[in-house]
Amino acid sequence: MPTQLKRRNNEWVARVVINGREVDSKVFPPGRKKGPEWTAAKVWEVQRKKEILAAMEQQETPRPILTGFERLLEWSEKYLDHAMRTMSHITYTEKKTVMAEFLLYCRDEGIDSFEGITKPMAAQFLADVADERSLNRSNVYRKNLLAAMNWGKDNIEGFPQGMQVFEQIRPYTVDTAERYVPPEEDVIKVLQQAQGQDLIMLLTYYYTGARRGEVFRLSLSRDLRFDEGLIRLTDHKGKGGKKRTRWAGMHPELAKALRWWVSVRPCQVDNVFMQIQNDTCMGLPFRQRNHLMPRLCRRAGVKPFGFHSMRHKSAAITFVGGGLNAAQILMGHSRATTTDLYIRSAGLYTPPTVILDALGATRIAAAADELLKEIMPPEAESQEAFCVHPNVYTAIQ
């Protein structure tokens, strides 16, 4: 059955699975379920499976014996196919670059088998990356290659199970520049420049401390529990890029804002936030919003900052009000040491309720309350809710 890739603009992917293993796949254009694009994907699945089964029965296409370097290529291609289906386009592009450079290095060094990927060889490759680019970039390559090898152990036949070369190599120590955290006054000025969906999205970042993609991926049916005051955030920061989820408390102001936005959205779709700039993209989830924060900061006349700076601001406020543990819970870090890199301090265990109290006891929260009153008047018509874009009015009416 074709499945929709939300991270690839809702394209349909058709897969052929035989004996529990995917043997082929193909991507089709986006469209509605059971529409022409979906039907084409379904027909391809059925026909392709018949072809492969017939070839297997007649032994017309026996699996060739791959050379050592061909096995390396097979591992790379299958891992990148997996990344394309399950990860964002930016992540896929990064992994594609890393795998291409690593295979070129293997070829130049005469490494034509998995067994040839030794710890000294891997260390030299990462050292070359560090010399040519930076220590931080070398650490990025190490992380991606480690994830690719962990995936290969579970998904590539004959992949050596004992390969831990990149795990054995310690990442470089990098002196990172101090990240800019905007003052409360600047955050308030930016919020005052935002309207409708933009304002609600920024408040979601502030009250949850979420990463950019976690807010983009929010689902109305799966991630919002208004009656329980909970919001679920999903990332791919687990070992080997595995998905992780966590439930966080939903501040009353955020719940009020999200309830309003859900009631006035121009499209009844499951994703909470959506593209509304034109009819072609109407209702689709965001994949990026590169221009929103620079535009709002410019209008507000403040030093530019982005979504991640909002996350840092929330973490700093939470730490001051509740300590290291509260900030760790807010940010969804597995280890307190990771949070400590953000806040450069230490603390004790704090109940999760302190997070909501800390975020709600600031001038940002007070300003947010006033702004919400302006866009959510008691007798407001949903048609007047948030935008003057003509196609949005059409969609609402």
PDB file of C-alpha atoms in Angstrom, residues 199 253 256 366-378:
ATOM      1  CA  LEU A 199       2.282  34.383  16.630  1.00  0.00           C
ATOM      2  CA  GLU A 253      -1.856  30.393  27.653  1.00  0.00           C
ATOM      3  CA  LYS A 256      -5.794  28.873  24.769  1.00  0.00           C
ATOM      4  CA  ALA A 366       2.199  38.925  29.982  1.00  0.00           C
ATOM      5  CA  ALA A 367       2.765  40.415  26.534  1.00  0.00           C
ATOM      6  CA  ALA A 368       1.570  37.182  24.935  1.00  0.00           C
ATOM      7  CA  ASP A 369      -1.657  37.381  26.936  1.00  0.00           C
ATOM      8  CA  GLU A 370      -2.302  40.939  25.710  1.00  0.00           C
ATOM      9  CA  LEU A 371      -1.553  40.002  22.098  1.00  0.00           C
ATOM     10  CA  LEU A 372      -3.878  37.007  22.252  1.00  0.00           C
ATOM     11  CA  LYS A 373      -6.657  39.245  23.562  1.00  0.00           C
ATOM     12  CA  GLU A 374      -6.207  41.464  20.516  1.00  0.00           C
ATOM     13  CA  ILE A 375      -6.461  38.641  17.968  1.00  0.00           C
ATOM     14  CA  MET A 376      -9.080  36.639  19.924  1.00  0.00           C
ATOM     15  CA  PRO A 377     -11.869  39.130  20.711  1.00  0.00           C
ATOM     16  CA  PRO A 378     -14.964  37.505  22.328  1.00  0.00           C
TER      17      PRO A 378
END
